[in-house]
Coordinates of C-alpha atoms (C1' of nucleotides) in Angstrom, one line a residue:
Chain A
X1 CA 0.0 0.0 0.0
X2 CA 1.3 3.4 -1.0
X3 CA 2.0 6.2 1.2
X4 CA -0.8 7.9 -1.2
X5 CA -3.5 5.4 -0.3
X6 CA -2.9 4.6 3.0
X7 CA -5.3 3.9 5.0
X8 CA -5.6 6.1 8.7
X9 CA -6.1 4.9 11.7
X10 CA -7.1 6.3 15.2
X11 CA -3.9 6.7 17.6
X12 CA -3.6 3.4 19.7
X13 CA -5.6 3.7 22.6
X14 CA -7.4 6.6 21.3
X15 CA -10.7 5.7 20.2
X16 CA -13.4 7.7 18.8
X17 CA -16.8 7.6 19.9
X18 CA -19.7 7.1 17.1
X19 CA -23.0 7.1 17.4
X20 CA -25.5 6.0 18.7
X21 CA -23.0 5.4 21.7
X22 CA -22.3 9.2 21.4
X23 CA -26.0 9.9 22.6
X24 CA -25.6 7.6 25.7
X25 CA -22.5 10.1 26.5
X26 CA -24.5 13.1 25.8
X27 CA -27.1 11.6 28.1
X28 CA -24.5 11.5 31.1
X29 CA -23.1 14.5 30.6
X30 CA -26.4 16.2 31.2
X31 CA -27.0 13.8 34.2
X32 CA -23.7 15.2 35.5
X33 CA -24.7 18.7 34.7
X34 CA -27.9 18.5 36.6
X35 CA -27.1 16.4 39.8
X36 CA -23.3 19.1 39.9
X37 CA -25.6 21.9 39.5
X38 CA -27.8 21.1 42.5
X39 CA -25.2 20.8 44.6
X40 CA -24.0 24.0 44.0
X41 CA -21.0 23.3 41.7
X42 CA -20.0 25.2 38.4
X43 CA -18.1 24.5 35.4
X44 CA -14.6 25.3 34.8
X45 CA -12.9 24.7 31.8
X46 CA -9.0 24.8 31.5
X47 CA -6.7 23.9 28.6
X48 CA -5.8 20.5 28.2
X49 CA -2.1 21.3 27.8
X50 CA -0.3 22.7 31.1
X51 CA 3.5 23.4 31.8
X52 CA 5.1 20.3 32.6
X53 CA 6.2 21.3 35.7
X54 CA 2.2 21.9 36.7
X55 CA 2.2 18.3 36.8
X56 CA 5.3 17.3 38.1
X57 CA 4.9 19.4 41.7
X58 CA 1.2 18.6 41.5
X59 CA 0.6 15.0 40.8
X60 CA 4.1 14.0 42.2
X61 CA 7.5 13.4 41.0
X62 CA 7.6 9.9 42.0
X63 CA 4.0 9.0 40.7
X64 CA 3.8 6.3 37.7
X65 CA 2.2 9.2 35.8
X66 CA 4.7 11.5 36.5
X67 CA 7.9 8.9 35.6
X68 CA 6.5 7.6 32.5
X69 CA 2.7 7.8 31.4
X70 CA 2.7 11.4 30.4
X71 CA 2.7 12.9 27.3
X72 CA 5.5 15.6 27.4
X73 CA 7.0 17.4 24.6
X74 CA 8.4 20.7 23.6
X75 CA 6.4 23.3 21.8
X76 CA 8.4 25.6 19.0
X77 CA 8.7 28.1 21.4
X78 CA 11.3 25.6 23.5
X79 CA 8.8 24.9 26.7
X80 CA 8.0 21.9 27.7
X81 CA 4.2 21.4 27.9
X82 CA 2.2 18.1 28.9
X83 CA -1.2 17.0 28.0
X84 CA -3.0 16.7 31.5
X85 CA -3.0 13.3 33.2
X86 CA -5.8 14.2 35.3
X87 CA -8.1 17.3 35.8
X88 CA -7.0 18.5 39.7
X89 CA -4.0 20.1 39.1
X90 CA -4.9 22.3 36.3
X91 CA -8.1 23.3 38.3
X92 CA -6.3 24.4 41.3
X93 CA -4.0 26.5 38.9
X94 CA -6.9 27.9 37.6
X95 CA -8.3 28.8 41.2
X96 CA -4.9 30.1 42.0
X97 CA -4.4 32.1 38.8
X98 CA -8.6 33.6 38.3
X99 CA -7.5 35.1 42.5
X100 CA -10.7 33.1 43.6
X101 CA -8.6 31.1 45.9
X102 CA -8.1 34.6 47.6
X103 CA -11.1 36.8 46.5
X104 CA -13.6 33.4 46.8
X105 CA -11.9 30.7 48.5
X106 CA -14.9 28.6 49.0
X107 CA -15.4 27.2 45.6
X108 CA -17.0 24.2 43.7
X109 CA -16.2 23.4 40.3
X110 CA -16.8 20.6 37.7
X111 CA -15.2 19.6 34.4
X112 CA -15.0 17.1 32.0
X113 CA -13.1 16.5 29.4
X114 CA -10.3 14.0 27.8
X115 CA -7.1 13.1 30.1
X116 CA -4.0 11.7 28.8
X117 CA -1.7 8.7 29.9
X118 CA 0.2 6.7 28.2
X119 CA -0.4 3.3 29.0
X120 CA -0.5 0.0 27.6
X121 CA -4.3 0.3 26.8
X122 CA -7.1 -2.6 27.6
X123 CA -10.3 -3.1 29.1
X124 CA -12.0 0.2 30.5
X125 CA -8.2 1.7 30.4
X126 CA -7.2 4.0 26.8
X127 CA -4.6 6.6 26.4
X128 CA -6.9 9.2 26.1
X129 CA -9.7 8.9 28.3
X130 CA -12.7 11.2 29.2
X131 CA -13.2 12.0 33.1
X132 CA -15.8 14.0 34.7
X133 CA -14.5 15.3 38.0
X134 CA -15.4 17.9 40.8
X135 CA -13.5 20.0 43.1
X136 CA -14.5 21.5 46.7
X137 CA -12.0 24.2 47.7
X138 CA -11.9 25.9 50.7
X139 CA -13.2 23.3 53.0
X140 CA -11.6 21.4 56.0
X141 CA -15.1 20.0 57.6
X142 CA -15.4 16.1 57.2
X143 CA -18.9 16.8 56.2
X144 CA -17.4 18.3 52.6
X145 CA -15.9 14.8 52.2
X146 CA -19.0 13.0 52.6
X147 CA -21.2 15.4 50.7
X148 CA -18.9 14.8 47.8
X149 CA -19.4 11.1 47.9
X150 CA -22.8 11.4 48.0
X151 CA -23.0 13.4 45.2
X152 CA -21.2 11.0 43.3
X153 CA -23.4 8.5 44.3
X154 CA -26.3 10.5 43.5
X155 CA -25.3 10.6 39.9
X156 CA -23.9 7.2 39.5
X157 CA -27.7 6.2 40.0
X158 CA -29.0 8.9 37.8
X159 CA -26.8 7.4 35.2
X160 CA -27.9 4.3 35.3
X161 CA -25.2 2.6 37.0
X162 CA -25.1 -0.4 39.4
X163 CA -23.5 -2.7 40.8
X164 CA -21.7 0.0 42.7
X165 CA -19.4 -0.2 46.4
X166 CA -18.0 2.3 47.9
X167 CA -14.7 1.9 50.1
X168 CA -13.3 4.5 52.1
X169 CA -10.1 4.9 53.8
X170 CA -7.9 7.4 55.7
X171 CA -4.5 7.9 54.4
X172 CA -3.6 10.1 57.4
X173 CA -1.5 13.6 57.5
X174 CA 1.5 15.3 57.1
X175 CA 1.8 14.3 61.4
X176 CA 1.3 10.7 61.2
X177 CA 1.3 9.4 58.0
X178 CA 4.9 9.1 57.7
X179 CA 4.9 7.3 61.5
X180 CA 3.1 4.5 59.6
X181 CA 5.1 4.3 56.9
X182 CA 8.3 4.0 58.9
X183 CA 6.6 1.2 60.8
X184 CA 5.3 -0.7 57.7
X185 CA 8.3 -0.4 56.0
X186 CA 10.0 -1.6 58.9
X187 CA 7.5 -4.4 58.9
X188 CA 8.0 -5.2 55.6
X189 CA 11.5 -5.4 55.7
X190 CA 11.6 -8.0 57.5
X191 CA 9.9 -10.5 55.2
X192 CA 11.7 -8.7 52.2
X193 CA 12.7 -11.6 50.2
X194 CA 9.4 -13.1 51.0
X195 CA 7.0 -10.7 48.4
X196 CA 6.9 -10.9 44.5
X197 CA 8.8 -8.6 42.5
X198 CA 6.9 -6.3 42.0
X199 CA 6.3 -5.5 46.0
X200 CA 9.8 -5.6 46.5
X201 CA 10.0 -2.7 44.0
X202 CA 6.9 -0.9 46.2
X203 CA 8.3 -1.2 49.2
X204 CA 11.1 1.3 48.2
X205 CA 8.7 3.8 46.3
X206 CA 5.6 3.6 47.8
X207 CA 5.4 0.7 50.9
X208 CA 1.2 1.3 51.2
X209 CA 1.1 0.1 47.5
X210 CA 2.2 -3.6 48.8
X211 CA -0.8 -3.5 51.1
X212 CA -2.6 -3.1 47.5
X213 CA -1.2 -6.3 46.0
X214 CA -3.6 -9.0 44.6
X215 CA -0.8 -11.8 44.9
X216 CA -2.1 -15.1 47.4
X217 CA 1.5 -14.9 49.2
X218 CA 1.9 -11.0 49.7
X219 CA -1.6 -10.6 51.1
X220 CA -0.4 -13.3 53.7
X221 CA 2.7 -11.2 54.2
X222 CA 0.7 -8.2 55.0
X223 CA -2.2 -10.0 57.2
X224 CA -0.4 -8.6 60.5
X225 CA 1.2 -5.6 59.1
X226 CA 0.7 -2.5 61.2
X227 CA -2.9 -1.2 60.6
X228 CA -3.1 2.0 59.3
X229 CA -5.7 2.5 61.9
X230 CA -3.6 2.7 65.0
X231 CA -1.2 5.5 63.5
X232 CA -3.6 7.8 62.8
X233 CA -3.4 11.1 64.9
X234 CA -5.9 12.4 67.2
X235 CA -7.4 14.8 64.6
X236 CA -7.1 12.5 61.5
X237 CA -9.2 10.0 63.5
X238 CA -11.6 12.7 64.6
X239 CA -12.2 13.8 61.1
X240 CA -12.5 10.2 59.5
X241 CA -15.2 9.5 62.2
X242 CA -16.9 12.2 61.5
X243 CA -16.9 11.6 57.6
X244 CA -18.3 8.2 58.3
X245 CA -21.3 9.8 60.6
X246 CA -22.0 12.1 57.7
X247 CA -22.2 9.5 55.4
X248 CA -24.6 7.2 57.5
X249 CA -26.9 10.5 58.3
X250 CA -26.9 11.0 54.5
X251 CA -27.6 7.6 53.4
X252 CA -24.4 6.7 51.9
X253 CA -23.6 2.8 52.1
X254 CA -19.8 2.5 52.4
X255 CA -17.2 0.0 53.7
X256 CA -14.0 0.8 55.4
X257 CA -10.8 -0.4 53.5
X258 CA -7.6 0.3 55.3
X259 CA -5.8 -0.7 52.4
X260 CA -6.7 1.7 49.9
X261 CA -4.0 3.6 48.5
X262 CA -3.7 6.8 46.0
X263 CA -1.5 6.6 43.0
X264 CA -1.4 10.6 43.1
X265 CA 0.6 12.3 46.1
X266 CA -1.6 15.2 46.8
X267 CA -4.0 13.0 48.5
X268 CA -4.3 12.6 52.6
X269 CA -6.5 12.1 54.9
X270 CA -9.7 10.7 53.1
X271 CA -9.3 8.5 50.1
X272 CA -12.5 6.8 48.1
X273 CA -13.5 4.6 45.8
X274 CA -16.7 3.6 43.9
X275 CA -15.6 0.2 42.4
X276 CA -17.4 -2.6 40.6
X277 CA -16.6 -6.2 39.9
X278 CA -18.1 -5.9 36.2
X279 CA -15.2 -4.3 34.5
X280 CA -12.6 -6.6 34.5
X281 CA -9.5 -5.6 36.2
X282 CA -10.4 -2.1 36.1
X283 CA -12.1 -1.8 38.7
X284 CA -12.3 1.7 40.0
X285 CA -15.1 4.0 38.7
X286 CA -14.7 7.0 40.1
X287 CA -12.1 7.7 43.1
X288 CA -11.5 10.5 44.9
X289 CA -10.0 12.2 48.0
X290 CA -8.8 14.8 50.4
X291 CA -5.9 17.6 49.6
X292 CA -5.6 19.8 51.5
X293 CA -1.9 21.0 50.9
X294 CA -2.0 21.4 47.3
X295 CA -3.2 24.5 46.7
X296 CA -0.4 26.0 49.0
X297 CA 2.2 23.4 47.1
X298 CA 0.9 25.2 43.7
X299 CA 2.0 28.7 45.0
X300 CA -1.3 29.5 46.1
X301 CA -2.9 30.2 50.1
X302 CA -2.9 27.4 52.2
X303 CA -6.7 26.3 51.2
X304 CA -7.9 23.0 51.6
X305 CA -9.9 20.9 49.2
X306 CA -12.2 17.5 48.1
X307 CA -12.1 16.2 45.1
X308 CA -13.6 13.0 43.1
X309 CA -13.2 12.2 39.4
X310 CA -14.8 9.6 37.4
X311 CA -13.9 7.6 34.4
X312 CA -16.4 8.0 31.4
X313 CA -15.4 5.1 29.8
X314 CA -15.9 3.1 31.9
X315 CA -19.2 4.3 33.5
X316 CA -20.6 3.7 30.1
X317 CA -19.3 -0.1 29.8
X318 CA -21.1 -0.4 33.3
X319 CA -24.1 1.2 31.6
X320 CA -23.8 -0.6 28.3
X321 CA -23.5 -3.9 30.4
X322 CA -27.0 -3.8 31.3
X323 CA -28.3 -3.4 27.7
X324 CA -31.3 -0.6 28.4
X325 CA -31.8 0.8 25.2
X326 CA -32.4 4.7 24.0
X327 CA -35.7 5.6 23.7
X328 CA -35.8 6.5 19.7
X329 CA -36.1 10.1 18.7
X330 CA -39.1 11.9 17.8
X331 CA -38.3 11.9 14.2
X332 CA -40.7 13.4 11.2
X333 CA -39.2 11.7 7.9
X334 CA -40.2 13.9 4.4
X335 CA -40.8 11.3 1.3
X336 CA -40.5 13.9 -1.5
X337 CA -40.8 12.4 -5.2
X338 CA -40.0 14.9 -8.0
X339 CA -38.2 17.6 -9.2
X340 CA -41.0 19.8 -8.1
X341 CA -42.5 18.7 -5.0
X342 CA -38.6 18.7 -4.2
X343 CA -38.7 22.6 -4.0
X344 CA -41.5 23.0 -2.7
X345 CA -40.9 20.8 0.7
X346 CA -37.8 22.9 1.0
X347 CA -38.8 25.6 2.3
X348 CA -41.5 24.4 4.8
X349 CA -38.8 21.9 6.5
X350 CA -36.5 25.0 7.0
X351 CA -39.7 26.2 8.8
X352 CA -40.0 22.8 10.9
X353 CA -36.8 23.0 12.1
X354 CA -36.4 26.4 13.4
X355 CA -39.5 25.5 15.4
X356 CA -37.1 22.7 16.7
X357 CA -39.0 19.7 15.1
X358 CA -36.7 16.9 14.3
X359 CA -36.3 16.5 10.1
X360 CA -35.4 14.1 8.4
X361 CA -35.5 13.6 4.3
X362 CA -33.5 11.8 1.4
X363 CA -31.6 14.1 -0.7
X364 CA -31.3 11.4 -3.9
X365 CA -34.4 11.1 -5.1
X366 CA -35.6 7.5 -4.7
X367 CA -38.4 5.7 -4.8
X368 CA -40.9 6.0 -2.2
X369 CA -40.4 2.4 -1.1
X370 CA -37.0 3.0 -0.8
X371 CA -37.8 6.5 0.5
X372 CA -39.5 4.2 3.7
X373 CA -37.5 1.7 4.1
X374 CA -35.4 4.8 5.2
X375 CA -38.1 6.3 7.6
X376 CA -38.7 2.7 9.2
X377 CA -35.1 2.5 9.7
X378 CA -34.2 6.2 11.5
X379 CA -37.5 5.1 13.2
X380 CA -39.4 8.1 12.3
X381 CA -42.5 8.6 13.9
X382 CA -44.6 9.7 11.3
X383 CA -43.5 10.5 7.5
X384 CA -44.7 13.2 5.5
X385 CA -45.2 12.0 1.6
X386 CA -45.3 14.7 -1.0
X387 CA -45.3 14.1 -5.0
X388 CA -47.1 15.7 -7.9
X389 CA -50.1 14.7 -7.1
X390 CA -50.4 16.6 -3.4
X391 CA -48.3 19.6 -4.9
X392 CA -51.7 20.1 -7.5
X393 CA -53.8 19.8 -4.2
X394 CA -51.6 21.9 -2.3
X395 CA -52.1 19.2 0.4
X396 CA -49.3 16.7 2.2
X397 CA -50.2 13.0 2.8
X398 CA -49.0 12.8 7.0
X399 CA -48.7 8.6 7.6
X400 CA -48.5 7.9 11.4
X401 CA -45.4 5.0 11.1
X402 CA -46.7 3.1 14.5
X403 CA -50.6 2.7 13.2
X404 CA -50.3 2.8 9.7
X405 CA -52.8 5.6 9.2
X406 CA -52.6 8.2 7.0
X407 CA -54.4 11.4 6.1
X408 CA -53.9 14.7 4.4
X409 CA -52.7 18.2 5.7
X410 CA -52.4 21.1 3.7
X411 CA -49.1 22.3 2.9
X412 CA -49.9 25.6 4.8
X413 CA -51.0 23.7 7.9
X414 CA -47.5 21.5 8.2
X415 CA -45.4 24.0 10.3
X416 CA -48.2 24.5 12.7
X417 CA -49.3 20.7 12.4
X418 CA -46.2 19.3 14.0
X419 CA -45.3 21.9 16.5
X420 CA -48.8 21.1 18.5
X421 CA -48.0 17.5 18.4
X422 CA -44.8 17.5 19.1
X423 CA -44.0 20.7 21.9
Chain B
rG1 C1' 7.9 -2.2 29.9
rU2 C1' 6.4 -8.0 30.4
rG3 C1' 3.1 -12.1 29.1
rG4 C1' -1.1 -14.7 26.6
rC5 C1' -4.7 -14.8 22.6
rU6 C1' -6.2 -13.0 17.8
rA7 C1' -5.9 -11.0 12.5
rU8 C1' -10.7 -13.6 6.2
rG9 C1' -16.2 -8.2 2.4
rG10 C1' -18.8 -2.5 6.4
rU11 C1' -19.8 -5.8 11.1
rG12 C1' -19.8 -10.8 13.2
rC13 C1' -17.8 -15.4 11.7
rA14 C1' -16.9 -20.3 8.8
rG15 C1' -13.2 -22.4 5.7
rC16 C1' -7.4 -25.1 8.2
rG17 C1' -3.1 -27.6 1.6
rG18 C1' -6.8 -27.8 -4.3
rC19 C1' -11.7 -22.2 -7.9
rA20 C1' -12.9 -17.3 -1.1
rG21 C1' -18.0 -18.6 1.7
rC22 C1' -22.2 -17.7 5.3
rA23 C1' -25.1 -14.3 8.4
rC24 C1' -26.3 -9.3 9.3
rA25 C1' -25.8 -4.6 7.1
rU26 C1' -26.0 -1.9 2.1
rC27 C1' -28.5 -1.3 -2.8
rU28 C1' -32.4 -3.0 -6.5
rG29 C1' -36.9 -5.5 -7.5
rA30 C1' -41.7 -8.7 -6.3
rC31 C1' -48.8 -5.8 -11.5
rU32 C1' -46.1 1.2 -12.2
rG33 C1' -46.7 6.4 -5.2
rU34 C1' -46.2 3.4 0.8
rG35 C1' -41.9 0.9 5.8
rG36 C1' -41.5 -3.4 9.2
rC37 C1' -42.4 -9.8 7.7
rU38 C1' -41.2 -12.8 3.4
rC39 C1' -39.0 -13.8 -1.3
rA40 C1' -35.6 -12.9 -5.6
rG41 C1' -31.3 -10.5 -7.2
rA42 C1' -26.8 -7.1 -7.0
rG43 C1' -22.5 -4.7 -5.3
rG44 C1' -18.5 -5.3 -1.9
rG45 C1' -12.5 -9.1 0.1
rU46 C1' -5.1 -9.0 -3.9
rC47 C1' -7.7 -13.6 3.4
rG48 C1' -3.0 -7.7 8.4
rU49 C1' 2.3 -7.0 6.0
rG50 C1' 6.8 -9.3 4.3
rG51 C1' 9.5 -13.7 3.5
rG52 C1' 9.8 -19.2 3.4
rU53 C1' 8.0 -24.6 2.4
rU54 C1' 5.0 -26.7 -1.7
rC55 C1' 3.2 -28.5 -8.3
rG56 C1' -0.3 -25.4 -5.5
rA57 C1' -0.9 -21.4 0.8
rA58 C1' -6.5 -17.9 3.6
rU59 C1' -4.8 -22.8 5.4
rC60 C1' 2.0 -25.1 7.2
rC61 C1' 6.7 -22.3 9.1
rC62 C1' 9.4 -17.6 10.4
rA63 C1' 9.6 -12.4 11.1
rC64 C1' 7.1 -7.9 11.6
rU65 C1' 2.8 -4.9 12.5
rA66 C1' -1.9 -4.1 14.7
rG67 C1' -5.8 -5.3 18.0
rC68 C1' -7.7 -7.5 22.4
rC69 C1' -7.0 -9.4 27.4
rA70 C1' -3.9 -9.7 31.7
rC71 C1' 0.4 -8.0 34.7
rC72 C1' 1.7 -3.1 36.1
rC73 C1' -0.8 1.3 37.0
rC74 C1' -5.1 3.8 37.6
rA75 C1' -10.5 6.8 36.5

RNA sequence: GUGGCUAUGGUGCAGCGGCAGCACAUCUGACUGUGGCUCAGAGGGUCGUGGGUUCGAAUCCCACUAGCCACCCCA
């Protein structure tokens, strides 16, 4: 195959979205806009592109995203820019840099839009991916943290989703969290030549991750680590406790996991997860957390925040899964045969659908049968047939698709025909 | 980055050494302007790419590429 003829294909792991499946998206998105809205949140659009550096202070230099899943390169100008991993960082730069972190500190915002990672792409996981996400800033009460899960709860069922857990955890503070990890790694130390590769690599970078593994042997290992529990400070415990009794009083289910971690380094204290067995290894729907020093660690006041954000993807296998189908449009389809009757339909479709009715109509001028076979197939409600004969008449012959009825309306009537019946 | 599986019309698949098929989809038609059901017909593929074995390869062998799934990581 010649260069010339070549045939193009999407990026790997980049993968477009046709319809119909595009109107299942559209459907979410407005589910998301509605439930945000009510609680209070707005939506804040920022570049997808962001100064390296953005990420590497805010997502973490040590982070698997930071080290090799991003896509970094350097723009003519000689910068070095990176298409956003994930949706926090750039909102809390845009909090910083709009002054509302000083001027409005209390904020909520929601985005959504494609993130980009570079990794070996599979079920539910793509190298660009869509995420809707929210941010609370300028909170420290407990109650933020459950409010945010419950919203996210909220609209996983007005999406449609099921099959649904939530798991919550504490990672701790600045205080106590490293007490913890001295003692686990300590712990784990011990046994060091005990755990699969992979843990022996965690317990350098990150020793909560080995708590994480799915391997028979290591989840032995760890049975009588140190709990994560029993290193929590005074005011870590407080708040978790009190994060838990908002959840109950809202009517949030949840189960306490100790062992969930956070691959991004901005999180502490809470840490969530809505996960599902239906997806494969990738489990995690939406996830979400506490972090409250990364507004200061983005130059900005020392503001705390929530945050949660959800993968698209694969809320709409989860939705797909379950096979409920889209209610068809309300469709009017126009059978036009002849040059004439052609012309004369033009206009008065232009005038159905700036009155916002649905139009439909079949440029090449086919036979009617073929003309239906069309209709039947968009599932048009009713179709409208015009030829030569209803042009002399100055009438239109308006079938009904679902009884088979028809009867004639006159070409003068057709704008104001449909709009009644269909507004 | 590592492993496993797969690659044949638009889609889903069969064929597994001897003329490239089926289903769905598409288009046309079934007493001339009426859809769904049925029936008849048509179009559409150098069998992922390159090499090898063979009289002969979609089929066997090798390499490459791509896709999927899993590890890893995460939403």
């Amino acid at each position: 195959m010649t260069e010339h003829q070549r045939k193009f294909t999407a990026i790997k792991g980049m993968v477009d979205v046709m319809p119909p499946a595009s109107r299942l998206w559209q459907n979410i998105e407005e589910a998301a806009r509605r439930v945000f809205g009510c609680y209070g949140y707005s939506e804040i659009r920022t570049p997808v592109t962001e100064p390296t550096e953005l990420f590497r202070r805010g997502v973490g230099e040590t982070t698997a995203i930071v080290e090799k899943e991003m896509y970094t390169f350097e723009d003519q100008g000689g910068d070095s820019l990176t298409l956003r991993p994930e949706g926090t960082a750039s909102v809390v730069r845009a909090y910083i840099e709009s002054g509302a972190a000083i001027s409005d500190p209390l904020a909520r915002y929601y985005y959504m839009g494609p993130m980009f990672r570079r990794e070996r792409p599979q079920k539910g996981r793509q190298r660009q991916f869509y995420q809707v996400g929210c941010e609370l800033m300028g909170v420290d009460s407990p109650i933020a943290d459950a409010e945010v899960m419950a919203m996210i709860s909220h609209f996983l069922a007005d999406a449609g989703a099921s099959d649904i857990a939530l798991e919550i955890n504490s990672l701790g503070c600045p205080d106590c969290r490293p007490l913890f990890n001295k003692a686990l790694l300590e712990f784990l130390k011990k046994s060091e030549s005990k755990f699969c590769a992979d843990c022996v690599r965690r317990l350098e970078r990150n020793p909560m991750r080995v708590l994480d593994c799915k391997n028979e042997e290591c989840r032995a290992l760890t049975r009588h680590a140190p709990a994560l529990p029993e290193y929590w400070c005074a005011a870590c415990r407080e708040h978790f406790d009190e994060v838990k009794r908002a959840l109950s009083i809202m009517g949030v289910e949840y189960r306490e996991n100790n062992r969930i971690v956070r691959g991004l380094d901005y999180y502490m204290r809470t840490a969530f997860e809505f996960t599902t067995t239906k997806l494969g290894s990738q489990n995690a729907v939406a996830a979400g957390g506490r972090y409250d020093g990364l507004v200061k660690s983005l130059g900005g006041p020392d503001v705390p925040g929530v945050g949660c954000a959800l993968g698209m993807e694969r809320l709409i296998l989860l939705i797909e899964q379950k096979g409920i189908p889209l209610p068809p449009l309300d469709l009017i389809f126009f059978a036009v045969l002849g040059e004439r009757a052609r012309y004369e339909v033009l206009p008065i479709i232009q005038t159905l659908r700036k009155d916002g009715v649905r139009v439909e109509w079949d440029f090449a001028a086919r036979s009617l049968k073929a003309q239906m076979r069309r209709a039947d197939k968009l599932k048009a409600e009713q179709v409208v047939i015009v030829g030569d004969d209803e042009i002399a008449k100055c009438v239109a012959v308006v079938k009904d698709m679902r009884s088979g009825t028809q009867h004639e309306v006159r070409l003068a009537d057709l704008p104001q025909h449909f709009v009644q019946i269909d507004i």
